[in-house]
């Protein structure tokens, strides 16, 4: 049977009323690469209780988002929005419950940050600032396709999950994030770094959890994207 994967969605405004949002690229790309059935997880705490949701799924994917995680979630007093507190609530609960159940988790962009925060890590802001030598987000005013074509190189750490797929050396990834890891969460190891030392991929030491800071769903046929989905596919069994 095809695995059933829950995919985290975001809060949005839909014609003046609260809505739920997920770009279709996640659904089509994930379903194609993993030969899986997809169920959307709404960012509504009363409609997505972690225990009962995960009992029905074979794994979860935490997607990217235009929003950032609220700073209070990782002990900071201030941070750059926009925020999605309902998604924070649902996603962090899902991560901890999935870890307890040893259910596979794949994090993409914001998903990596959620995993890091759920496991006790902290975040930094401003990774797209103009004065950085390496900007992790395209300049303000860049259109959608242009944002996802913004890229930089990636240094794969030795002896990790990503290394087993890609080998040694530098590879190129898209980059579209303002937040990133400051201190690493408990039980996580670094799988890849940007040239400026920003964490670009992590994995849990003792659990089937893997996350990347870039967007593999934007170019599912690329070697790097196939490596990401292959890692998660093996976690699903």
Coordinates of C-alpha atoms in Angstrom, one line a residue:
X1 CA 0.0 0.0 0.0
X2 CA 1.1 3.6 -0.7
X3 CA 2.2 5.4 2.5
X4 CA -0.1 8.2 3.8
X5 CA 1.8 11.3 4.6
X6 CA 0.4 14.3 6.5
X7 CA 1.6 17.7 5.1
X8 CA 1.5 20.8 7.3
X9 CA -0.3 23.8 5.9
X10 CA -0.4 27.4 6.9
X11 CA -2.9 30.0 8.1
X12 CA -4.0 32.6 5.5
X13 CA -6.6 35.2 4.8
X14 CA -9.2 33.9 2.2
X15 CA -11.4 36.8 1.0
X16 CA -11.5 38.4 4.4
X17 CA -11.9 35.3 6.5
X18 CA -9.4 32.8 8.0
X19 CA -8.3 30.1 5.7
X20 CA -5.8 27.3 5.2
X21 CA -3.1 27.5 2.6
X22 CA -0.6 25.1 1.0
X23 CA 1.1 25.6 -2.4
X24 CA 0.3 22.7 -4.7
X25 CA 4.0 22.1 -5.5
X26 CA 4.3 20.3 -2.2
X27 CA 1.4 18.0 -2.9
X28 CA 2.4 17.2 -6.5
X29 CA 6.2 16.9 -5.8
X30 CA 5.9 14.9 -2.7
X31 CA 3.3 12.5 -4.1
X32 CA 5.3 12.0 -7.2
X33 CA 8.7 11.4 -5.5
X34 CA 7.4 9.2 -2.7
X35 CA 4.4 7.5 -4.5
X36 CA 2.3 8.5 -1.5
X37 CA -1.2 9.6 -0.6
X38 CA -1.2 13.1 0.8
X39 CA -3.4 14.5 3.7
X40 CA -3.2 18.1 4.6
X41 CA -2.8 19.0 8.3
X42 CA -4.6 22.3 9.1
X43 CA -2.9 24.8 11.4
X44 CA -5.9 24.7 13.7
X45 CA -5.2 23.1 17.2
X46 CA -8.7 21.9 17.7
X47 CA -8.8 20.2 14.3
X48 CA -5.4 18.6 14.4
X49 CA -4.6 16.9 17.7
X50 CA -1.2 15.4 17.4
X51 CA -1.9 12.0 18.9
X52 CA -5.0 11.2 16.9
X53 CA -3.7 12.7 13.7
X54 CA -0.4 10.7 13.8
X55 CA -2.1 7.5 14.6
X56 CA -3.5 7.6 11.1
X57 CA -0.3 8.5 9.2
X58 CA 2.9 6.9 8.1
X59 CA 4.9 10.1 8.3
X60 CA 4.7 13.9 8.2
X61 CA 6.2 16.7 6.2
X62 CA 6.6 20.2 7.7
X63 CA 6.6 22.7 4.8
X64 CA 8.1 26.0 4.2
X65 CA 6.0 29.2 4.8
X66 CA 6.1 33.0 4.4
X67 CA 5.7 33.2 8.2
X68 CA 8.4 32.9 10.9
X69 CA 8.2 31.2 14.3
X70 CA 7.1 33.4 17.2
X71 CA 10.2 34.4 19.2
X72 CA 8.7 33.4 22.5
X73 CA 8.7 29.8 21.3
X74 CA 12.5 29.7 21.6
X75 CA 13.0 32.1 24.5
X76 CA 13.6 35.3 22.5
X77 CA 12.0 38.7 23.3
X78 CA 11.7 39.9 19.7
X79 CA 11.8 38.7 16.2
X80 CA 10.7 39.6 12.6
X81 CA 7.3 38.6 11.4
X82 CA 4.9 37.7 9.9
X83 CA 4.0 35.0 12.4
X84 CA 1.6 32.1 12.4
X85 CA 1.0 31.2 16.0
X86 CA -1.6 28.5 15.2
X87 CA 0.8 26.7 13.0
X88 CA 3.5 27.0 15.7
X89 CA 1.1 25.3 18.1
X90 CA 0.2 22.4 15.8
X91 CA 3.6 21.8 14.3
X92 CA 5.6 21.8 17.5
X93 CA 3.1 19.4 19.1
X94 CA 3.3 17.1 16.0
X95 CA 7.1 17.0 16.2
X96 CA 7.2 15.9 19.8
X97 CA 4.5 13.3 19.4
X98 CA 6.1 12.0 16.2
X99 CA 9.4 11.7 18.0
X100 CA 7.7 9.8 20.8
X101 CA 6.1 7.4 18.3
X102 CA 9.3 7.2 16.1
X103 CA 7.2 8.4 13.2
X104 CA 9.3 9.7 10.3
X105 CA 9.4 13.5 9.9
X106 CA 10.8 15.6 7.0
X107 CA 11.2 19.3 7.5
X108 CA 11.5 21.8 4.7
X109 CA 12.7 25.4 5.4
X110 CA 10.3 26.6 8.2
X111 CA 10.0 22.9 9.0
X112 CA 13.6 22.6 9.9
X113 CA 13.3 25.6 12.2
X114 CA 10.2 24.1 13.8
X115 CA 12.1 20.8 14.5
X116 CA 15.0 22.7 16.0
X117 CA 12.7 24.8 18.3
X118 CA 10.6 21.8 19.3
X119 CA 13.8 20.0 20.4
X120 CA 15.0 23.0 22.5
X121 CA 17.1 24.9 19.9
X122 CA 17.0 28.6 19.1
X123 CA 16.8 30.7 15.9
X124 CA 18.5 33.7 14.4
X125 CA 16.9 36.3 12.2
X126 CA 18.2 38.6 9.4
X127 CA 19.7 36.0 7.1
X128 CA 18.5 37.9 4.0
X129 CA 19.9 41.2 5.2
X130 CA 21.6 43.4 2.5
X131 CA 24.8 43.7 4.5
X132 CA 25.5 40.0 4.7
X133 CA 28.3 38.6 2.6
X134 CA 26.0 35.6 1.8
X135 CA 22.3 36.5 1.6
X136 CA 20.0 33.6 2.2
X137 CA 17.0 35.3 0.6
X138 CA 16.7 37.2 -2.7
X139 CA 16.5 41.0 -2.5
X140 CA 13.2 42.6 -1.6
X141 CA 10.9 43.1 -4.6
X142 CA 12.2 39.9 -6.4
X143 CA 9.3 38.0 -8.0
X144 CA 8.3 34.5 -7.0
X145 CA 10.3 32.6 -9.6
X146 CA 13.3 34.9 -9.0
X147 CA 13.1 34.2 -5.3
X148 CA 13.4 30.5 -5.8
X149 CA 16.2 30.8 -8.3
X150 CA 18.4 32.6 -5.6
X151 CA 21.0 30.1 -4.7
X152 CA 24.3 29.3 -3.0
X153 CA 26.6 26.4 -2.5
X154 CA 26.3 23.8 0.3
X155 CA 29.0 21.8 2.1
X156 CA 27.8 18.3 3.0
X157 CA 29.0 17.0 6.3
X158 CA 30.8 13.7 6.3
X159 CA 29.2 10.4 7.5
X160 CA 25.6 11.7 7.5
X161 CA 22.4 10.8 5.7
X162 CA 22.9 13.4 3.0
X163 CA 26.6 12.4 2.5
X164 CA 25.5 8.8 1.8
X165 CA 23.3 10.1 -1.0
X166 CA 25.5 12.9 -2.5
X167 CA 29.1 12.0 -1.4
X168 CA 31.6 14.7 -0.6
X169 CA 32.1 18.2 -2.0
X170 CA 29.9 21.3 -2.6
X171 CA 26.5 21.2 -4.2
X172 CA 24.1 24.1 -5.2
X173 CA 20.8 24.7 -3.5
X174 CA 18.0 27.3 -3.7
X175 CA 17.8 29.7 -0.7
X176 CA 14.7 31.6 0.4
X177 CA 14.7 32.0 4.2
X178 CA 15.2 34.8 6.7
X179 CA 15.4 32.7 9.9
X180 CA 17.9 29.9 10.6
X181 CA 19.4 27.8 13.4
X182 CA 21.3 29.7 16.2
X183 CA 21.8 26.9 18.7
X184 CA 21.1 23.3 17.7
X185 CA 18.2 21.4 19.3
X186 CA 18.8 18.4 21.5
X187 CA 19.6 15.2 19.7
X188 CA 20.2 16.8 16.3
X189 CA 23.4 16.6 14.2
X190 CA 24.4 18.9 11.4
X191 CA 24.1 17.4 7.9
X192 CA 25.2 20.4 5.8
X193 CA 26.4 24.0 6.2
X194 CA 26.3 27.0 3.9
X195 CA 29.7 28.7 3.2
X196 CA 29.0 31.2 6.0
X197 CA 28.4 28.5 8.6
X198 CA 24.6 28.7 8.6
X199 CA 23.0 25.2 9.2
X200 CA 21.3 24.0 6.0
X201 CA 20.3 20.4 7.0
X202 CA 20.0 18.4 10.2
X203 CA 19.0 14.9 11.3
X204 CA 18.1 13.4 14.6
X205 CA 20.7 11.1 16.1
X206 CA 18.2 8.4 17.3
X207 CA 15.0 9.1 15.5
X208 CA 13.7 9.2 11.9
X209 CA 13.8 13.0 11.6
X210 CA 15.5 14.8 8.7
X211 CA 15.2 18.4 7.6
X212 CA 16.7 20.8 5.1
X213 CA 16.6 24.6 4.9
X214 CA 16.1 24.8 1.1
X215 CA 13.1 23.8 -1.0
X216 CA 13.5 20.4 -2.7
X217 CA 9.9 20.5 -4.0
X218 CA 10.8 23.3 -6.3
X219 CA 13.1 21.1 -8.5
X220 CA 12.1 17.5 -7.7
X221 CA 14.2 16.1 -10.5
X222 CA 17.4 17.5 -9.4
X223 CA 20.1 15.3 -7.8
X224 CA 19.9 17.1 -4.5
X225 CA 16.1 17.0 -4.3
X226 CA 16.0 13.3 -5.1
X227 CA 18.5 12.7 -2.3
X228 CA 16.2 14.5 0.2
X229 CA 13.1 12.5 -0.8
X230 CA 15.2 9.3 -1.0
X231 CA 16.2 9.8 2.7
X232 CA 12.7 10.3 3.8
X233 CA 11.4 7.4 1.7
X234 CA 13.8 5.0 3.4
X235 CA 12.5 6.4 6.8
X236 CA 9.0 5.5 5.7
X237 CA 10.2 2.0 5.0

